Amino acid sequence: MKTIVRHRIFWALVALFTLVAVNTISRPSFLRVTVQDGQLYGALIDILRNSAPLMLVALGMTIVIATRGIDLSVGALMAVSGAVALTIIQASPEPENLGVVLLAITAGVLTTFILGAWNGFLVAVLGIQPIIATLVLMLAGRGIALLITGGFITTINSAPYKFISQGYVFGLPFALYVSVAAIIIVTLVQRRTALGMLTEAVGINPEASRLAGVRSRGITWGAYATSGLLAGFAGILYSSNIMAADANAAGLYIELDAILAVVLGGTSLAGGKFSIAGTVIGVFTIQTLKSTITFLGVPPAVSPVFMAAVVILVVLVQSRRVRDGAGRLTNWLTRRTSTPTPPNAEVAS
Amino acid sequence: MTITPVKAARPFDSAVARSRMFISRRVSWIPVFAALAILIVMFVGAQAYFGNFLTPGLLSSLLLDNAYLLILAVGMTFVILTGGIDLSVGSVLAFTGIMCARLLSEGVPTGVVIPTMIVSGALIGLLIGVLVQYFDVQPFIASLAGMFLARGLAFVVSLSSIRVEDPSILWLQSTRLRLGEWYITPTGIIALLTVLAAAMVLQYTRFGRTVYAIGGNEQSARLMGLPVVRTKLLVYVISGTCAGLAGVVFAAYTGSGYPLNGVGTELDTIAAVVIGGTLLTGGSGYVLGSMIGVFVYGTIKSVISFLGAEQSWTRITIGALLLVFVVVQRIIVTRSGRG
């Protein structure tokens, strides 16, 4: 029992199931999935589909946090990749051409990959604190995206591009396949190779792992580049969903949601350990929470209050002081209920 | 003959030695001087380019337009000096600003509203401080919670903008005490007083020295018997208080409260503090530097609006400048660490 309660993912799962239960009670249709024209619809499917951008960003964030870093620039990078991709499609004479769309996506993602590598350069080579190194692009990134779009919200009309976030394959949203693919690739690369362990080693002590023969500089660098790459894909998904590149709104505050998802999933910000499964659960928890808030008729703008409550609850549950207090309380309770008999028996004998 | 060069060299050597001594003793001031140099270069450059940039009116408005940011930067300096960070300031500014507008529109007297707003800012700071200090939550996450909380509360107060019509609040902004072409507003005076008070506290009080000591090495500060817990808690309360005050000043400045005010201001504030030479690792920095950082930020904004360029350039320039300063600081820290 203790090992289950102490498990990193336990509290994230509790939070997720509580939310699902609350939703199912307050709206019985929550769990219902209907089939229309061979495509699945329902609140759950929506949550899975809408969580795709956050999932990609949070996966990248998990790896960065595992190296004891943080990437604040992901939201701005989303804006950049959307801006690059849509500007290319808009400039092309054939926006419906699949080749053009693929080129646009590649260009957008490549740009953020390079920007992510730049973050990695600042952190790994120049040794700048991750918060500040990525703050630079967080500030400048949206400016760059605005310059690319010329200060306007670029809108396009392109069926293949629209398909990325709104299309269906075998009855399920295409965006879901994207996020599942990302989860599988990241898991395979990090957990089926030694890379995950090396990443954790770097997070625990970069200098010690370097001395032990780990190429910590390259691993840190790679973590930020990966985060940039995934943020680029998230930006493509986001812009495809609204078919517009909005440099100000794209990925706004997503870095905070992503960090929250990672922390909810039991990964410590102190680095050195990470859980991909935890992050996945964290992302679903946040997305379900958002859906719940909208359903309850609370203005979406007020939702940060609920987010704050969740953050505070989670960090309190994870803090040592509360755990120790709870441990003492349970000890005290169990002693009170179970111990009175043995001493009496001894006295009697 | 052989003695002469030695004699000639001596005063020179000692001058070098003295200046080396001067620099090594004031190594923590170098980033502040660097920021000042940047500010002067920008002033001179803008004046040379535009010809009519350095007017008393523009310099006065630099203080007026950035009074709220200056107040926020003062609070942030305290937090960063202990090695922490406070992401909540922008949202707290929005919350206290709109709450102020709301209460005033419902006829609550100004004498009650302003203290209430400052206290509510302080309370949010206290919450963050308690999370950081008693529950070992990282400042980043704790202040993130504070940020979400304040932003949400701002929307709870009102979903749309509320006009401020109270004359005494508007007085803070509209009064201009003139000295020839120069002028200053009560908001500007409040900001300058905040800077002065903070500088005095950091320089001359036991509390101020404890702040530096914690930033230098928390473990050592604790072993020396300094009140680490109380100080770290207070630092967030100070930042929250400043954010509450800045909310009132910002409400006066814009003549309204709006729940989306100050989105991203926390980053501008951190950038200004860092440009002003405060090390993010804590332990080194000055409120005066943060003031220069805020002026650098304000000047960039003015120059860009003078140029008629898109405001997106402000962000890019700030980002680039931040980068330069962080790299420079990094070099200084590595050098002083080795020497």
XYZ file of N, CA, C and O in Angstrom, chain A residues 146-221:
304
model
N 5.832 37.728 -35.171
C 5.080 38.880 -35.691
C 5.757 39.453 -36.931
O 5.085 39.874 -37.880
N 7.090 39.464 -36.909
C 7.806 39.979 -38.083
C 7.561 39.097 -39.289
O 7.387 39.574 -40.404
N 7.549 37.757 -39.058
C 7.347 36.826 -40.169
C 5.976 37.039 -40.802
O 5.828 37.081 -42.015
N 4.973 37.215 -39.939
C 3.620 37.386 -40.476
C 3.349 38.846 -40.832
O 2.239 39.177 -41.223
N 4.335 39.711 -40.651
C 4.147 41.122 -40.982
C 3.174 41.821 -40.046
O 2.549 42.816 -40.415
N 3.042 41.299 -38.839
C 2.175 41.942 -37.856
C 0.704 41.578 -38.014
O -0.137 42.046 -37.264
N 0.406 40.753 -39.027
C -0.989 40.361 -39.228
C -1.219 38.929 -38.773
O -0.273 38.190 -38.511
N -2.475 38.552 -38.697
C -2.806 37.160 -38.466
C -2.959 36.510 -39.835
O -3.915 36.783 -40.558
N -1.983 35.708 -40.209
C -2.015 35.071 -41.520
C -3.064 33.969 -41.538
O -3.013 33.063 -40.716
N -3.990 34.037 -42.460
C -4.970 32.952 -42.572
C -4.780 32.263 -43.919
O -4.370 32.888 -44.893
N -5.058 30.983 -43.940
C -4.911 30.246 -45.196
C -6.115 29.348 -45.411
O -6.944 29.155 -44.501
N -6.192 28.804 -46.588
C -7.232 27.852 -46.926
C -6.556 26.684 -47.621
O -6.154 26.791 -48.769
N -6.360 25.611 -46.882
C -5.638 24.486 -47.465
C -6.132 23.210 -46.825
O -5.960 23.001 -45.627
N -6.768 22.376 -47.620
C -7.365 21.151 -47.074
C -6.341 20.226 -46.427
O -6.559 19.728 -45.325
N -5.183 19.976 -47.097
C -4.225 19.051 -46.457
C -3.744 19.577 -45.107
O -3.542 18.804 -44.167
N -3.565 20.911 -45.017
C -3.071 21.468 -43.761
C -4.137 21.354 -42.675
O -3.857 21.057 -41.523
N -5.371 21.558 -43.076
C -6.479 21.482 -42.135
C -6.607 20.069 -41.569
O -7.003 19.875 -40.423
N -6.227 19.094 -42.413
C -6.382 17.691 -42.036
C -5.583 17.345 -40.782
O -5.997 16.527 -39.974
N -4.438 18.032 -40.598
C -3.539 17.681 -39.496
C -4.258 17.714 -38.156
O -4.087 16.818 -37.324
N -5.073 18.729 -37.939
C -5.720 18.798 -36.633
C -7.175 18.373 -36.682
O -7.750 18.006 -35.669
N -7.781 18.442 -37.866
C -9.218 18.170 -37.900
C -9.585 16.906 -38.656
O -10.755 16.520 -38.680
N -8.581 16.289 -39.282
C -8.875 15.093 -40.057
C -9.043 13.855 -39.191
O -8.648 13.834 -38.015
N -9.637 12.823 -39.776
C -9.836 11.558 -39.070
C -9.181 10.415 -39.836
O -9.222 10.388 -41.062
N -8.573 9.490 -39.130
C -8.022 8.288 -39.748
C -8.555 7.093 -38.956
O -8.416 7.079 -37.723
N -9.131 6.148 -39.623
C -9.733 4.971 -38.958
C -10.630 5.396 -37.787
O -10.569 4.817 -36.708
N -11.403 6.443 -37.971
C -12.377 6.829 -36.948
C -11.823 7.661 -35.819
O -12.575 8.113 -34.962
N -10.504 7.840 -35.786
C -9.946 8.631 -34.693
C -9.266 9.881 -35.247
O -8.774 9.867 -36.379
N -9.235 10.970 -34.457
C -8.627 12.204 -34.953
C -7.153 11.993 -35.292
O -6.431 11.308 -34.558
N -6.698 12.598 -36.394
C -5.315 12.464 -36.822
C -4.370 13.031 -35.753
O -3.291 12.488 -35.508
N -4.809 14.126 -35.083
C -3.966 14.758 -34.059
C -3.610 13.761 -32.958
O -2.515 13.792 -32.401
N -4.556 12.873 -32.672
C -4.303 11.871 -31.636
C -3.159 10.952 -32.048
O -2.294 10.620 -31.240
N -3.147 10.559 -33.361
C -2.054 9.710 -33.833
C -0.718 10.423 -33.689
O 0.286 9.818 -33.332
N -0.746 11.739 -33.962
C 0.498 12.512 -33.843
C 1.010 12.438 -32.415
O 2.191 12.156 -32.170
N 0.100 12.649 -31.451
C 0.604 12.677 -30.070
C 0.987 11.278 -29.605
O 1.980 11.121 -28.887
N 0.246 10.246 -30.062
C 0.626 8.874 -29.682
C 1.987 8.528 -30.285
O 2.856 7.953 -29.607
N 2.192 8.931 -31.551
C 3.484 8.671 -32.189
C 4.605 9.340 -31.408
O 5.660 8.733 -31.158
N 4.357 10.585 -30.973
C 5.389 11.309 -30.217
C 5.687 10.589 -28.905
O 6.855 10.413 -28.529
N 4.626 10.138 -28.225
C 4.829 9.432 -26.955
C 5.675 8.178 -27.189
O 6.645 7.912 -26.475
N 5.305 7.407 -28.240
C 6.008 6.147 -28.488
C 7.465 6.408 -28.848
O 8.375 5.780 -28.301
N 7.701 7.381 -29.744
C 9.084 7.646 -30.168
C 9.923 8.092 -28.977
O 11.021 7.581 -28.731
N 9.379 9.050 -28.185
C 10.151 9.559 -27.042
C 10.424 8.421 -26.047
O 11.543 8.274 -25.542
N 9.414 7.586 -25.803
C 9.608 6.483 -24.868
C 10.667 5.513 -25.376
O 11.552 5.094 -24.634
N 10.562 5.160 -26.680
C 11.528 4.210 -27.232
C 12.942 4.765 -27.138
O 13.865 4.088 -26.694
N 13.091 6.028 -27.548
C 14.435 6.602 -27.573
C 14.990 6.751 -26.157
O 16.153 6.465 -25.895
N 14.138 7.177 -25.234
C 14.641 7.454 -23.890
C 14.744 6.196 -23.028
O 15.636 6.091 -22.203
N 13.785 5.278 -23.205
C 13.759 4.146 -22.286
C 14.310 2.845 -22.851
O 14.709 1.961 -22.108
N 14.313 2.719 -24.181
C 14.842 1.485 -24.772
C 16.312 1.630 -25.109
O 16.943 0.699 -25.555
N 16.844 2.825 -24.968
C 18.279 3.017 -25.123
C 18.789 3.553 -23.793
O 18.003 3.788 -22.874
N 20.080 3.746 -23.707
C 20.644 4.246 -22.452
C 20.445 5.757 -22.301
O 20.772 6.333 -21.272
N 19.884 6.378 -23.345
C 19.804 7.843 -23.347
C 19.056 8.387 -22.136
O 19.468 9.378 -21.521
N 17.942 7.710 -21.767
C 17.157 8.187 -20.630
C 17.979 8.209 -19.367
O 17.968 9.187 -18.612
N 18.728 7.121 -19.167
C 19.545 7.029 -17.953
C 20.630 8.111 -17.965
O 20.904 8.759 -16.961
N 21.237 8.302 -19.153
C 22.285 9.320 -19.256
C 21.701 10.708 -19.005
O 22.320 11.540 -18.348
N 20.483 10.937 -19.521
C 19.829 12.225 -19.303
C 19.630 12.462 -17.811
O 19.885 13.548 -17.290
N 19.186 11.406 -17.119
C 18.985 11.544 -15.678
C 20.306 11.794 -14.966
O 20.387 12.583 -14.025
N 21.354 11.128 -15.453
C 22.672 11.335 -14.843
C 23.103 12.783 -14.976
O 23.603 13.392 -14.021
N 22.868 13.345 -16.158
C 23.212 14.748 -16.376
C 22.404 15.644 -15.439
O 22.906 16.610 -14.876
N 21.119 15.279 -15.251
C 20.261 16.079 -14.386
C 20.709 16.039 -12.936
O 20.572 17.013 -12.200
N 21.256 14.908 -12.511
C 21.693 14.794 -11.119
C 22.978 15.591 -10.911
O 23.099 16.358 -9.970
N 23.940 15.414 -11.792
C 25.175 16.178 -11.667
C 25.912 16.193 -13.003
O 26.554 15.225 -13.368
N 25.779 17.305 -13.751
C 26.368 17.360 -15.079
C 27.880 17.167 -15.040
O 28.442 16.451 -15.884
N 28.518 17.773 -14.049
C 29.977 17.713 -13.988
C 30.443 16.287 -13.701
O 31.326 15.759 -14.362
N 29.787 15.664 -12.715
C 30.168 14.297 -12.354
C 29.941 13.357 -13.528
O 30.770 12.486 -13.811
N 28.811 13.539 -14.234
C 28.551 12.609 -15.336
C 29.517 12.871 -16.476
O 29.906 11.943 -17.188
N 29.945 14.124 -16.635
C 30.939 14.405 -17.676
C 32.248 13.682 -17.342
O 32.862 13.042 -18.183
N 32.631 13.753 -16.042
C 33.858 13.092 -15.623
C 33.743 11.586 -15.759
O 34.724 10.882 -15.973
N 32.498 11.097 -15.633
C 32.295 9.651 -15.750
C 32.205 9.224 -17.217
O 31.952 8.058 -17.510
N 32.404 10.159 -18.119
C 32.434 9.791 -19.526
C 31.129 10.001 -20.263
O 30.988 9.591 -21.404
N 30.146 10.655 -19.630
C 28.899 10.958 -20.323
C 29.097 12.267 -21.071
O 29.678 13.205 -20.531
N 28.628 12.308 -22.297
C 28.763 13.566 -23.043
C 27.633 14.491 -22.626
O 26.663 14.678 -23.347
N 27.778 15.070 -21.429
C 26.638 15.807 -20.855
C 26.292 17.027 -21.686
O 25.127 17.394 -21.802
N 27.303 17.675 -22.269
C 27.021 18.858 -23.073
C 26.103 18.513 -24.239
O 25.087 19.172 -24.474
N 26.432 17.430 -24.926
C 25.630 17.019 -26.070
C 24.223 16.615 -25.652
O 23.247 16.910 -26.348
N 24.114 15.965 -24.505
C 22.795 15.509 -24.047
C 21.910 16.694 -23.693
O 20.727 16.747 -24.063
N 22.492 17.680 -22.981
C 21.717 18.880 -22.660
C 21.290 19.584 -23.934
O 20.126 19.969 -24.110
N 22.249 19.722 -24.845
C 21.972 20.373 -26.114
C 20.815 19.669 -26.830
O 19.847 20.292 -27.286
